[in-house]
CSV table of N, CA, C and O in Angstrom, one decimal:
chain,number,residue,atom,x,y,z
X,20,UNK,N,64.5,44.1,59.3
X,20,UNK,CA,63.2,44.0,59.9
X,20,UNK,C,63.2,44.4,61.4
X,20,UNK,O,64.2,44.0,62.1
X,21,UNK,N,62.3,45.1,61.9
X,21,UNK,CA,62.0,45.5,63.1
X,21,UNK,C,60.8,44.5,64.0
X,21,UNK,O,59.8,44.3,63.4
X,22,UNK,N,60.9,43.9,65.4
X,22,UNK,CA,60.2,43.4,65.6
X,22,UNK,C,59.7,44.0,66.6
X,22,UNK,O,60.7,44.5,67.3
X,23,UNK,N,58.3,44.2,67.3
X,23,UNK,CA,58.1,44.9,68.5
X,23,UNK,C,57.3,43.6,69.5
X,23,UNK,O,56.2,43.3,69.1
X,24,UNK,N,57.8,42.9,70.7
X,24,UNK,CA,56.8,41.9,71.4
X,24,UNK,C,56.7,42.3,73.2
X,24,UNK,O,57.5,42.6,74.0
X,25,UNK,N,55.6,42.2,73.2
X,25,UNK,CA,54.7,42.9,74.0
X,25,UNK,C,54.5,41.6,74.9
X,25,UNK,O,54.3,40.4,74.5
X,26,UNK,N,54.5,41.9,76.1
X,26,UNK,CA,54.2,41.2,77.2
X,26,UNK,C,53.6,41.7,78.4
X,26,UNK,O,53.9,42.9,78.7
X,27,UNK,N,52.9,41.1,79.3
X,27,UNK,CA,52.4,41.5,80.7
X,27,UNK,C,51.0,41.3,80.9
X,27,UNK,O,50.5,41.1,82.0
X,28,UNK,N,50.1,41.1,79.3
X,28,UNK,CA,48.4,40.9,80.1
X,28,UNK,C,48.2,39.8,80.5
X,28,UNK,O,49.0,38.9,80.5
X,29,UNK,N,46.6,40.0,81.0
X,29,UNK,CA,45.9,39.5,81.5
X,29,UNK,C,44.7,39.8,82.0
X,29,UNK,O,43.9,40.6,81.6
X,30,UNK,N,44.5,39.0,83.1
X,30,UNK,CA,43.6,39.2,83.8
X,30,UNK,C,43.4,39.5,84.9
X,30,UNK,O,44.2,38.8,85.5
X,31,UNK,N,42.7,40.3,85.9
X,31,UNK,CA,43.2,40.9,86.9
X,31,UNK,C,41.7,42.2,87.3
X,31,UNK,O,41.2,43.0,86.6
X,32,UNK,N,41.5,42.0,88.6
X,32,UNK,CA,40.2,42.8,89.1
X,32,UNK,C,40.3,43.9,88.9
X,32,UNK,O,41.4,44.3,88.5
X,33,UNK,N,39.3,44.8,89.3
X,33,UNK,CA,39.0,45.9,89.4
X,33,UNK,C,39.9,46.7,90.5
X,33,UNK,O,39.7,46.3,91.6
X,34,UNK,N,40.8,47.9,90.4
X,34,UNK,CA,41.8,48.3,91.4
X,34,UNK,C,42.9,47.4,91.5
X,34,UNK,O,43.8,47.6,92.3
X,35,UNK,N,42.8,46.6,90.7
X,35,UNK,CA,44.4,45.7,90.3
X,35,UNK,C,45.1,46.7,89.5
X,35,UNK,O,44.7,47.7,88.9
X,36,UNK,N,46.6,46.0,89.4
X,36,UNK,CA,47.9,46.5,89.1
X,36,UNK,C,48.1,45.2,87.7
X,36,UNK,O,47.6,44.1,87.8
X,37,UNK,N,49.0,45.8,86.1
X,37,UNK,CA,49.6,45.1,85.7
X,37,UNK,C,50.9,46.2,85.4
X,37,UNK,O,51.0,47.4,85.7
X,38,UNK,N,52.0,45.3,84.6
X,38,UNK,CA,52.9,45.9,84.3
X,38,UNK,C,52.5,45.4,82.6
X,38,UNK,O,51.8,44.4,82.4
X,39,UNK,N,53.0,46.2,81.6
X,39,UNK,CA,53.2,45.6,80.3
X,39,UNK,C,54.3,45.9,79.9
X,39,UNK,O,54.8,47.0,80.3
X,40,UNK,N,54.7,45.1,79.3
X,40,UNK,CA,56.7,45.7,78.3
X,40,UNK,C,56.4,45.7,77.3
X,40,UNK,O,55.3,45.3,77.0
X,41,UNK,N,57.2,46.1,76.4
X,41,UNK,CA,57.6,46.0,74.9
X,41,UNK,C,58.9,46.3,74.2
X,41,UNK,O,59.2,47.4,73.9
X,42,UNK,N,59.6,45.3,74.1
X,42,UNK,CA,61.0,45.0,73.5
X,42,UNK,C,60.9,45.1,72.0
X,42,UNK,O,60.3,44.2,71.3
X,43,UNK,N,61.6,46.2,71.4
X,43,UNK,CA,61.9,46.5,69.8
X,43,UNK,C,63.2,45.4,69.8
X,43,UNK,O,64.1,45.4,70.6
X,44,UNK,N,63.0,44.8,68.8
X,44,UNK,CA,64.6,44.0,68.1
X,44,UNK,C,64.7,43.9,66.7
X,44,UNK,O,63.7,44.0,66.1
X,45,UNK,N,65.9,43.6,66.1
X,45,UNK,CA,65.5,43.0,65.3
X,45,UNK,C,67.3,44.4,64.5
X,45,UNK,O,68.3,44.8,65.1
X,46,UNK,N,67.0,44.6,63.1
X,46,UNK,CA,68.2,45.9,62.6
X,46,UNK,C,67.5,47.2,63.3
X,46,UNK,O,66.6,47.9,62.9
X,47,UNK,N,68.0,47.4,64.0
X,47,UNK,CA,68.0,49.0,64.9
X,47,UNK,C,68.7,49.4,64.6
X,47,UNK,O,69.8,48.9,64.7
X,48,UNK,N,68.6,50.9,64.0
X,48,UNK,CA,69.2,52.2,64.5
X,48,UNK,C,69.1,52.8,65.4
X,48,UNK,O,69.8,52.8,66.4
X,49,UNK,N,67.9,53.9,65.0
X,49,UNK,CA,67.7,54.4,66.4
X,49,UNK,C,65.7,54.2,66.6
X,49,UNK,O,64.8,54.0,65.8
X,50,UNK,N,65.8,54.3,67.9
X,50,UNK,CA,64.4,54.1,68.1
X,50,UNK,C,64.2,55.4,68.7
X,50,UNK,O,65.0,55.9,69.5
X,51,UNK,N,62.8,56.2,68.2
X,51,UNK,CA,62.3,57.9,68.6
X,51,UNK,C,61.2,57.6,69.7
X,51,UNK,O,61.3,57.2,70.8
X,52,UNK,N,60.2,57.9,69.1
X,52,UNK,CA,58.9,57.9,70.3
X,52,UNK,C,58.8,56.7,69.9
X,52,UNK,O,59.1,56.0,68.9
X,53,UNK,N,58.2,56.4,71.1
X,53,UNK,CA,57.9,54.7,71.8
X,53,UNK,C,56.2,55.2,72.4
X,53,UNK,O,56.0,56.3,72.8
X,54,UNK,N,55.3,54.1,72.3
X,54,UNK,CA,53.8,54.5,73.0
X,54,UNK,C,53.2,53.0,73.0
X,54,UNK,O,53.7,51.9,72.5
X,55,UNK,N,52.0,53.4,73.7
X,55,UNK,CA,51.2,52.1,74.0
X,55,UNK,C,49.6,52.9,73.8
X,55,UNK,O,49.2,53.9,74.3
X,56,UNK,N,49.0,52.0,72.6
X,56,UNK,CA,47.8,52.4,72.1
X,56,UNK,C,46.9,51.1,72.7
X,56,UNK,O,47.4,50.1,73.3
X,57,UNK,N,44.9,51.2,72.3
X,57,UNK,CA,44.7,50.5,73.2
X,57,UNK,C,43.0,50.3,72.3
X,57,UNK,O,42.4,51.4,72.0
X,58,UNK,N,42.3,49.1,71.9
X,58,UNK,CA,41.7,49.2,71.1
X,58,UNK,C,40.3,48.1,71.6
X,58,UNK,O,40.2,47.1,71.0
X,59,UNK,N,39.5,48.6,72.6
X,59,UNK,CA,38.5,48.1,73.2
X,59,UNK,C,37.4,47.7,71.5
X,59,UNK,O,37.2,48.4,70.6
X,60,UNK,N,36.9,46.2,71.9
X,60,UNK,CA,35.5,46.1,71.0
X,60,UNK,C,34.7,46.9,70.2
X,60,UNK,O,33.7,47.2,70.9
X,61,UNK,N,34.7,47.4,69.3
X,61,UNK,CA,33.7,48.4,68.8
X,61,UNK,C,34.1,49.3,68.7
X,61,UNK,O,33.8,49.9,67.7
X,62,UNK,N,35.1,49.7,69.6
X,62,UNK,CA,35.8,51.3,68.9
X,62,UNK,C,37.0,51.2,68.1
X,62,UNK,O,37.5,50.2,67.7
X,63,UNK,N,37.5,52.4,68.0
X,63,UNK,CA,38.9,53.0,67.1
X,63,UNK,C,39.9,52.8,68.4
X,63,UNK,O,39.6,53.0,69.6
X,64,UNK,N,41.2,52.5,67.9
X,64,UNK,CA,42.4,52.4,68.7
X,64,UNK,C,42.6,54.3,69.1
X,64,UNK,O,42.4,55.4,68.6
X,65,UNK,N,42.9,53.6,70.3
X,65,UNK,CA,43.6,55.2,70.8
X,65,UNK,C,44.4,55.2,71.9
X,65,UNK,O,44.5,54.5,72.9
X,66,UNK,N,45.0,56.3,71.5
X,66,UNK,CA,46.6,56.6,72.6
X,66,UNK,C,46.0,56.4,73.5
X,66,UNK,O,44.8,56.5,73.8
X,67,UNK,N,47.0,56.0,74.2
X,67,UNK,CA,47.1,55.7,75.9
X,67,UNK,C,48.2,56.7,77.0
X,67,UNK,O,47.9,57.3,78.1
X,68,UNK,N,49.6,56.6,76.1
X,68,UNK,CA,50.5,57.0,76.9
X,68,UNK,C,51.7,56.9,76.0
X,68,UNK,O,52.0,55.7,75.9
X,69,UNK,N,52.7,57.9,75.3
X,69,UNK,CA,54.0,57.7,75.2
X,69,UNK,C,54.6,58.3,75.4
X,69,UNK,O,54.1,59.4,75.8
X,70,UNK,N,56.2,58.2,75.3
X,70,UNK,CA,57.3,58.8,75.7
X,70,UNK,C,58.2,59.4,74.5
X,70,UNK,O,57.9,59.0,73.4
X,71,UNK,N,59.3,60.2,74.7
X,71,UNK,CA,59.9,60.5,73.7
X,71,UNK,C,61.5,59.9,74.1
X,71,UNK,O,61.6,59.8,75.4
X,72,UNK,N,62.4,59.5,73.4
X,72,UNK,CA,64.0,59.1,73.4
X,72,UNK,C,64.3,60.0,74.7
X,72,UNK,O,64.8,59.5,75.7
X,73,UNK,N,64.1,61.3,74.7
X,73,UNK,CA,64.4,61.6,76.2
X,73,UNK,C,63.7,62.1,77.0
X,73,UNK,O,64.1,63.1,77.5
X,74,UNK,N,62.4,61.5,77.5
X,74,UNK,CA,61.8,60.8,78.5
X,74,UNK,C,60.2,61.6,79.1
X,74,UNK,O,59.4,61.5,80.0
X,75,UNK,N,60.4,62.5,77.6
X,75,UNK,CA,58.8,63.6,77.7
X,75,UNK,C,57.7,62.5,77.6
X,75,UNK,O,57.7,61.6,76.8
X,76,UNK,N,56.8,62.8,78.5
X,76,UNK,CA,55.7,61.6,78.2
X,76,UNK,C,54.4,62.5,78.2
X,76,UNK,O,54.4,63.6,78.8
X,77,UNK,N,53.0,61.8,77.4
X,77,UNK,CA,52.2,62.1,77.5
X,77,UNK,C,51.0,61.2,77.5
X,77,UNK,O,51.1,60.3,76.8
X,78,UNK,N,49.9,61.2,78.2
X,78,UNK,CA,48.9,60.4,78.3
X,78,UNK,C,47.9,60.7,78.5
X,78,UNK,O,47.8,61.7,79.2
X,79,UNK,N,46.7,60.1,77.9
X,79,UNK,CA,45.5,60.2,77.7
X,79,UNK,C,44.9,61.0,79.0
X,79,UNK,O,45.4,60.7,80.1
X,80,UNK,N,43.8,61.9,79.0
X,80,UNK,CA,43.2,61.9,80.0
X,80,UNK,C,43.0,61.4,80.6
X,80,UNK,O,43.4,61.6,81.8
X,81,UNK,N,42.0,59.7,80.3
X,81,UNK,CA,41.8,59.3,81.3
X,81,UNK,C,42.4,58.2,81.6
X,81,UNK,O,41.8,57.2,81.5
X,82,UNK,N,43.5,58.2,82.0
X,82,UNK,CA,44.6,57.2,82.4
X,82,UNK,C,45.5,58.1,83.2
X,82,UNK,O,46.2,57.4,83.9
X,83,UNK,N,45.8,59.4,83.4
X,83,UNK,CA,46.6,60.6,84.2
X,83,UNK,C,46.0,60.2,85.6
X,83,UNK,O,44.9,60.1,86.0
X,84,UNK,N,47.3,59.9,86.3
X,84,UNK,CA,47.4,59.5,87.3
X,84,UNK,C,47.1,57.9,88.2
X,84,UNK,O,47.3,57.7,89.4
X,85,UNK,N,46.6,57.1,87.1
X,85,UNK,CA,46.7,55.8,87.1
X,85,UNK,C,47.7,54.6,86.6
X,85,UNK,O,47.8,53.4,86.9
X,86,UNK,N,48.3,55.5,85.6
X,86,UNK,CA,49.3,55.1,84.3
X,86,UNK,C,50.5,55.8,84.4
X,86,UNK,O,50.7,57.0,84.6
X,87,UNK,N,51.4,54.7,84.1
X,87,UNK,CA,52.9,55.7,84.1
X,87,UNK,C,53.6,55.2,82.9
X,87,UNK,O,53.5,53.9,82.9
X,88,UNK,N,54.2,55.6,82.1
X,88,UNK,CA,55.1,54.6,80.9
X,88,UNK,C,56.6,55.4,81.2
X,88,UNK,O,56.9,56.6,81.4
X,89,UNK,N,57.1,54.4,81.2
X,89,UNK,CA,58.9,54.2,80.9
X,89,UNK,C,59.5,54.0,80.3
X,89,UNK,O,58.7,53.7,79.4
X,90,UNK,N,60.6,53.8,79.9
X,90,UNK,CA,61.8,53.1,79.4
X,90,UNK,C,63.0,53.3,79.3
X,90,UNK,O,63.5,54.4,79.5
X,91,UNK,N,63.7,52.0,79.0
X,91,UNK,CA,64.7,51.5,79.3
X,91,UNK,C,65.9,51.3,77.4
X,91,UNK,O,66.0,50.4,76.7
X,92,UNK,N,66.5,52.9,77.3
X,92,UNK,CA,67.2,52.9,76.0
X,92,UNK,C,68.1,52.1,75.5
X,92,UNK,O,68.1,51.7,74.3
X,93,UNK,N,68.7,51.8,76.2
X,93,UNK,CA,70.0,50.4,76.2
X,93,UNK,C,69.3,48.8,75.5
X,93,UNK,O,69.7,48.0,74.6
X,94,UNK,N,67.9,48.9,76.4
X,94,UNK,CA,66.8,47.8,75.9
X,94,UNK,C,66.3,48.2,75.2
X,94,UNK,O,65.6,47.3,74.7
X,95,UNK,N,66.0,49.4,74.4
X,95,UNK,CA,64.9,49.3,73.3
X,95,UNK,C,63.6,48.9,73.7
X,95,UNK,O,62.9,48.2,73.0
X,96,UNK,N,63.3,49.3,75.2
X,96,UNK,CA,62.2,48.7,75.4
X,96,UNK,C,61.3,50.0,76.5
X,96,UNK,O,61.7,50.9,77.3
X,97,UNK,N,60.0,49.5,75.9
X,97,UNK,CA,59.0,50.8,76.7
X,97,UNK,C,58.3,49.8,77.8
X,97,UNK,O,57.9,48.7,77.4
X,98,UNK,N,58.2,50.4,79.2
X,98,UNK,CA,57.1,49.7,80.0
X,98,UNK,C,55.9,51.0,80.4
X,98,UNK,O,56.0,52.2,80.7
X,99,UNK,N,54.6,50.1,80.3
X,99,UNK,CA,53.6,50.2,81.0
X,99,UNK,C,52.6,50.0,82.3
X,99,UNK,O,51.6,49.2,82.4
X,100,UNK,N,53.0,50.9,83.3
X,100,UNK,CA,52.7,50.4,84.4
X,100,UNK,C,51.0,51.0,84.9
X,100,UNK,O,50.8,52.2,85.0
X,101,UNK,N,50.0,49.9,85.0
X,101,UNK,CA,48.7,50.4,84.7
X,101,UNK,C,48.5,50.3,86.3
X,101,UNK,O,48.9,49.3,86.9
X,102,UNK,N,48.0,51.0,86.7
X,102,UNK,CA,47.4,51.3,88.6
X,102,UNK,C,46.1,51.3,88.5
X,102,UNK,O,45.7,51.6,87.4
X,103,UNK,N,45.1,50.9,89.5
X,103,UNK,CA,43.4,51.6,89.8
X,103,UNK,C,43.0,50.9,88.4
X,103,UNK,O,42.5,51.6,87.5
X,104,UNK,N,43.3,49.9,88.2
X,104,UNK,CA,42.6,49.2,86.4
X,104,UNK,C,41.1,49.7,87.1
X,104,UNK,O,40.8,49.9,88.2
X,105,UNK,N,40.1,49.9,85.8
X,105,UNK,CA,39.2,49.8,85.6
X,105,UNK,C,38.3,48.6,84.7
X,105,UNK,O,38.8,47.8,83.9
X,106,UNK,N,37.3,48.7,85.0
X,106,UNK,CA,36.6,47.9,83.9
X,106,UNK,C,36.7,48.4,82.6
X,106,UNK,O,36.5,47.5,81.8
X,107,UNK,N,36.9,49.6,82.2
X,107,UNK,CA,36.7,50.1,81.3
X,107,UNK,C,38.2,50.2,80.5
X,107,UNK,O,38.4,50.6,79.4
X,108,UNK,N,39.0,49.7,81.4
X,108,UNK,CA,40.8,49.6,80.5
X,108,UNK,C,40.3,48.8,80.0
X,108,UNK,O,40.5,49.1,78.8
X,109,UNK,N,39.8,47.6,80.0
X,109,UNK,CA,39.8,46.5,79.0
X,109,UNK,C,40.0,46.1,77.7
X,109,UNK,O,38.9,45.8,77.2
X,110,UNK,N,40.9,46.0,77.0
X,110,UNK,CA,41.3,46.0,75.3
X,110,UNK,C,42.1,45.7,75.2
X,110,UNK,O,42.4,45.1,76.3
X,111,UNK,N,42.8,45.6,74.6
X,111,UNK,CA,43.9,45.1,73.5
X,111,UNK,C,44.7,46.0,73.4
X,111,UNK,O,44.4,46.8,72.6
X,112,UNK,N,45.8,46.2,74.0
X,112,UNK,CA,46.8,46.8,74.1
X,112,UNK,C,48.0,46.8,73.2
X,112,UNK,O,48.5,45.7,73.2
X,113,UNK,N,48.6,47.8,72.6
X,113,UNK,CA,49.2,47.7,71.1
X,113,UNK,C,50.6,48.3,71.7
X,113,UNK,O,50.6,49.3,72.5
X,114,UNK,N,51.7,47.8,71.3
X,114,UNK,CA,52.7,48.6,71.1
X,114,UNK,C,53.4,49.5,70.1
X,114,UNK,O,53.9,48.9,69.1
X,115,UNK,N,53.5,50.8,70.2
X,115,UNK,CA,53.9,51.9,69.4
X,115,UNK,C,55.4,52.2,69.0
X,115,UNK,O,55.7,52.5,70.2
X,116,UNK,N,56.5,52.3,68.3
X,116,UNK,CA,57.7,52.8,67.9
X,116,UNK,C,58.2,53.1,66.5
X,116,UNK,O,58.2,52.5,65.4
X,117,UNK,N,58.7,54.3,67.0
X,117,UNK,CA,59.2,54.6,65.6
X,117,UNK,C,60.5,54.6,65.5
X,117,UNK,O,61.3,55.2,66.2
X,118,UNK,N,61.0,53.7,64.2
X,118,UNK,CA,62.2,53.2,64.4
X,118,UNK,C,63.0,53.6,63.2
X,118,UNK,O,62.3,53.8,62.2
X,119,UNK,N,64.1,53.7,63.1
X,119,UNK,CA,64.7,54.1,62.1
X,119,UNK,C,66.2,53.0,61.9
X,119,UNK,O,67.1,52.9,62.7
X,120,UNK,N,66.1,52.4,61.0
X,120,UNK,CA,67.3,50.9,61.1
X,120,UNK,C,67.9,51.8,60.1
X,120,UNK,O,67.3,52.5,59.3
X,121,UNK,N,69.6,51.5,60.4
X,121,UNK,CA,70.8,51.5,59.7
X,121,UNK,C,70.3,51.9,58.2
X,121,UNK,O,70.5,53.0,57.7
X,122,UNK,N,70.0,51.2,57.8
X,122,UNK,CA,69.9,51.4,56.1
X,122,UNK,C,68.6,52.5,55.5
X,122,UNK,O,68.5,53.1,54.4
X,123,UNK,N,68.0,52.5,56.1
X,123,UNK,CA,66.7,53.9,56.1
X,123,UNK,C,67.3,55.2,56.2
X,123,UNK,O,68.2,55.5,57.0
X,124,UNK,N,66.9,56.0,55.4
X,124,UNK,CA,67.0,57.4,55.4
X,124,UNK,C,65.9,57.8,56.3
X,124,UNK,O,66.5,58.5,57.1
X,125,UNK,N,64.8,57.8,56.8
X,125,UNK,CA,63.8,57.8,57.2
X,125,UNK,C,63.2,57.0,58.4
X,125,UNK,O,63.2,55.7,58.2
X,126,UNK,N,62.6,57.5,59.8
X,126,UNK,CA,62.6,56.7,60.6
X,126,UNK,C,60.8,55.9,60.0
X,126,UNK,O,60.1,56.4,59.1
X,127,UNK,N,60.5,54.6,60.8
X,127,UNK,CA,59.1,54.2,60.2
X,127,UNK,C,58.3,53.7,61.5
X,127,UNK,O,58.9,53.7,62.6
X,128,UNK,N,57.2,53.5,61.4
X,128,UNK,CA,56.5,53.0,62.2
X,128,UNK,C,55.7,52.0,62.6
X,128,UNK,O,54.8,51.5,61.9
X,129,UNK,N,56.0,51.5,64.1
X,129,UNK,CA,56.1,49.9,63.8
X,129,UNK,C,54.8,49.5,65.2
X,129,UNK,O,54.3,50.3,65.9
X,130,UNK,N,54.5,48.3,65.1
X,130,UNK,CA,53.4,47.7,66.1
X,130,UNK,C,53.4,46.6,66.3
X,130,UNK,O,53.4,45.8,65.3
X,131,UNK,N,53.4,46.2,67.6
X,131,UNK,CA,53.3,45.1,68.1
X,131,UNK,C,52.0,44.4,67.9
X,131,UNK,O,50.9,44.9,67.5
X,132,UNK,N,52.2,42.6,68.1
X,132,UNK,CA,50.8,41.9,68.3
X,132,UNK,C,49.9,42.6,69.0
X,132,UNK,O,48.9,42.8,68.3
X,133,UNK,N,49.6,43.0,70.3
X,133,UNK,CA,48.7,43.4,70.8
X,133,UNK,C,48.8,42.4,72.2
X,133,UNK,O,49.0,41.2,72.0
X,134,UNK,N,48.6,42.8,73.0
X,134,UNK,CA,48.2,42.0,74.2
X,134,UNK,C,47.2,42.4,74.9
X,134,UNK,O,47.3,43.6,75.3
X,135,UNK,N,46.0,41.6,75.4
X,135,UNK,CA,44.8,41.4,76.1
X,135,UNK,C,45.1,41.9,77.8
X,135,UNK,O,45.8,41.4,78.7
X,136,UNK,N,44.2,43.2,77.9
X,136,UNK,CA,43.8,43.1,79.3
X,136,UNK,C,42.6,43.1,79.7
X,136,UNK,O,41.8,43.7,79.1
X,137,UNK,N,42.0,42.4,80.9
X,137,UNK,CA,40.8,42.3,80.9
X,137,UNK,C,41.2,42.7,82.1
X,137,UNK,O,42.1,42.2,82.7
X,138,UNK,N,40.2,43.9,82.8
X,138,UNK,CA,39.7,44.0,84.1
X,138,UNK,C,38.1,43.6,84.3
X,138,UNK,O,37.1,44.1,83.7
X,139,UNK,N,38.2,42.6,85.2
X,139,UNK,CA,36.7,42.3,85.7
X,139,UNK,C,37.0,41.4,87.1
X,139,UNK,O,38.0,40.8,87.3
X,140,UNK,N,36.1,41.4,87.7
X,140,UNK,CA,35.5,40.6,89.0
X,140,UNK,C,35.3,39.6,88.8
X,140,UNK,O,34.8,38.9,89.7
């Protein structure tokens, strides 16, 4: 089993800073693309920002230049570093990886709990 746990929200004003992580554990083989998806009230989840195993990233329009995602291969772990929060980041923040454990022919695709950000005043 693969586990993916997600850490960093909260709460935090408008033009505030958070960081989020997300640590894969569990039988690893190899871990491929890593992302952080993001699922406000009422709507459909949608990409935010991921990375590839060697370090191509892509992100949503509107998060370019406020948003940066990382990671760290040794850890199995992706960070998200959110800049200029808006009111409008506000959701539920999901972690993305595709992982492929020892005994799979096939890599699979895995998701974190979710963690809450709230920007407001």
């Amino acid at each position: 089993q693969v586990q993916l746990v997600e850490s960093g929200g909260g709460l935090v004003q408008p033009g505030g800073s958070l960081r989020l992580s997300c640590a894969a554990s569990g039988y690893i083989g190899s871990v491929y693309d890593m992302g952080w998806y993001r699922q406000a009230p009422g709507k459909q989840r949608e990409l935010v920002a991921a990375i590839t195993s060697g370090g191509s990233t892509n992100f949503a329009d509107y998060v370019k230049g406020r948003f940066t995602i990382s990671r760290d291969n040794a850890k199995n772990t992706v960070y998200l570093q959110m800049n200029s929060l808006k009111a409008e980041d506000t959701a539920v923040y999901y972690c993305n990886a595709i992982v492929r454990t020892p005994v799979d022919e096939n890599p699979y695709n895995y998701w974190g709990q979710g963690t809450q950000v709230t920007v407001s005043s």
